[in-house]
């Protein structure tokens, strides 16, 4: 059974700084997904990573996947307040369903 | 585009009452999912339906039943609600396990007293 961990669980950072959120998973997962959730809202898809070495970027966010290390990263460049949210990674559980990490709650302070 | 629609958005129940959460998608997706989200625990899969006519248990199925009524609709039923089932419930759908992400509904906030 796939297990997904994230760290840190809470992250407070200043505007303009860079930081990385890590997503580790326990078994082979062909695909890795990143979602964003604003307080009281639903989940919004950010990235779908389909293979080893995949890198995707959108604005100040960049996600990568290393299937050999069973690791995905979400890198934040020059953070702004609008990026404050909870970020979830999710793995493909043997092609049957999805397993989510616990989420990283990000606060970007002025 | 409606996407994934969940009803109701909010509900308060008393312990022992029953209710059904409704979910419908208009994207012709094959697979549908029910999750619950509790503070600090991310999303946990309750049940899923890989295709019309099939349903399977997820991580936390106890106390719930589901029905895949047709390709569009996937309902979640609480037969005898318990306070431990107080949570936010999300329905999601996906075309298939491929290159696309799941689409989520807005959620149902359920409180059981």
Coordinates of N, CA and C in Angstrom, one line a residue, chain B residues 15-60:
Chain B
X15 N -26.7 12.2 15.9 CA -26.2 10.9 15.9 C -27.3 9.9 15.6
X16 N -27.0 8.9 14.8 CA -28.0 7.9 14.4 C -28.8 8.2 13.2
X17 N -28.8 9.4 12.7 CA -29.6 9.8 11.5 C -28.8 9.3 10.3
X18 N -29.5 9.2 9.2 CA -28.9 8.7 8.0 C -29.1 9.9 6.9
X19 N -28.2 9.8 6.0 CA -28.3 10.8 4.9 C -27.4 10.3 3.7
X20 N -27.7 10.9 2.6 CA -26.9 10.6 1.4 C -26.3 11.9 0.8
X21 N -25.0 11.8 0.5 CA -24.3 12.9 -0.1 C -24.3 12.6 -1.6
X22 N -24.7 13.6 -2.4 CA -24.8 13.4 -3.9 C -23.6 14.0 -4.6
X23 N -23.2 13.4 -5.6 CA -22.1 13.9 -6.5 C -22.4 13.6 -7.9
X24 N -22.3 14.6 -8.8 CA -22.5 14.4 -10.2 C -21.4 15.1 -11.0
X25 N -21.0 14.5 -12.1 CA -19.9 15.1 -12.9 C -20.4 15.1 -14.4
X26 N -20.1 16.2 -15.1 CA -20.6 16.3 -16.5 C -19.4 16.3 -17.5
X27 N -18.3 15.6 -17.1 CA -17.2 15.6 -17.9 C -17.0 14.2 -18.6
X28 N -18.0 13.3 -18.4 CA -17.9 12.0 -19.0 C -16.7 11.2 -18.5
X29 N -16.4 11.4 -17.2 CA -15.3 10.7 -16.6 C -15.7 9.3 -16.2
X30 N -14.7 8.4 -16.3 CA -15.0 7.0 -15.9 C -14.9 6.8 -14.4
X31 N -13.9 7.4 -13.8 CA -13.7 7.1 -12.4 C -14.1 8.2 -11.4
X32 N -14.7 7.8 -10.3 CA -15.1 8.8 -9.3 C -14.7 8.3 -7.9
X33 N -14.6 9.3 -7.0 CA -14.0 9.0 -5.7 C -14.7 9.8 -4.6
X34 N -14.7 9.3 -3.4 CA -15.2 10.0 -2.3 C -14.0 10.0 -1.2
X35 N -13.7 11.2 -0.8 CA -12.7 11.4 0.3 C -13.3 12.1 1.4
X36 N -12.7 12.0 2.6 CA -13.0 12.8 3.7 C -11.7 13.6 4.1
X37 N -11.9 14.8 4.6 CA -10.8 15.6 5.0 C -11.0 16.1 6.4
X38 N -10.1 15.7 7.3 CA -10.1 16.1 8.6 C -8.9 16.9 8.9
X39 N -8.9 17.9 9.8 CA -7.8 18.8 10.1 C -6.5 18.0 10.3
X40 N -5.5 18.4 9.5 CA -4.1 17.9 9.7 C -3.9 16.5 9.1
X41 N -4.9 15.9 8.4 CA -4.8 14.5 8.0 C -4.9 14.4 6.5
X42 N -4.9 15.5 5.8 CA -5.0 15.4 4.3 C -6.3 14.8 3.9
X43 N -6.4 14.2 2.7 CA -7.6 13.5 2.2 C -7.4 12.0 2.4
X44 N -8.5 11.4 2.9 CA -8.5 9.9 3.0 C -9.6 9.4 2.1
X45 N -9.2 8.3 1.4 CA -10.2 7.8 0.4 C -11.2 6.9 1.1
X46 N -12.5 7.1 0.9 CA -13.5 6.3 1.5 C -13.9 5.2 0.6
X47 N -14.4 5.5 -0.6 CA -14.7 4.5 -1.6 C -14.4 5.2 -3.0
X48 N -14.2 4.3 -4.0 CA -14.1 4.8 -5.3 C -14.8 3.9 -6.3
X49 N -15.0 4.4 -7.5 CA -15.6 3.6 -8.6 C -14.8 3.8 -9.8
X50 N -14.1 2.8 -10.2 CA -13.2 2.9 -11.4 C -14.0 3.0 -12.7
X51 N -15.2 2.5 -12.7 CA -16.0 2.6 -13.9 C -17.4 2.4 -13.5
X52 N -18.3 2.7 -14.4 CA -19.8 2.5 -14.1 C -20.0 1.0 -13.8
X53 N -20.7 0.8 -12.6 CA -21.0 -0.6 -12.3 C -20.1 -1.2 -11.3
X54 N -19.0 -0.5 -11.0 CA -18.0 -1.1 -10.0 C -17.8 -0.1 -8.9
X55 N -17.6 -0.6 -7.7 CA -17.2 0.2 -6.5 C -16.2 -0.6 -5.7
X56 N -15.3 0.1 -5.0 CA -14.3 -0.5 -4.2 C -14.0 0.3 -3.0
X57 N -13.6 -0.4 -1.9 CA -13.3 0.3 -0.7 C -12.0 1.0 -0.8
X58 N -11.9 2.1 -0.1 CA -10.6 2.8 0.1 C -10.1 2.6 1.5
X59 N -9.4 3.6 2.0 CA -8.7 3.5 3.3 C -9.7 3.5 4.5
X60 N -10.8 4.2 4.4 CA -11.6 4.4 5.6 C -13.1 4.1 5.2

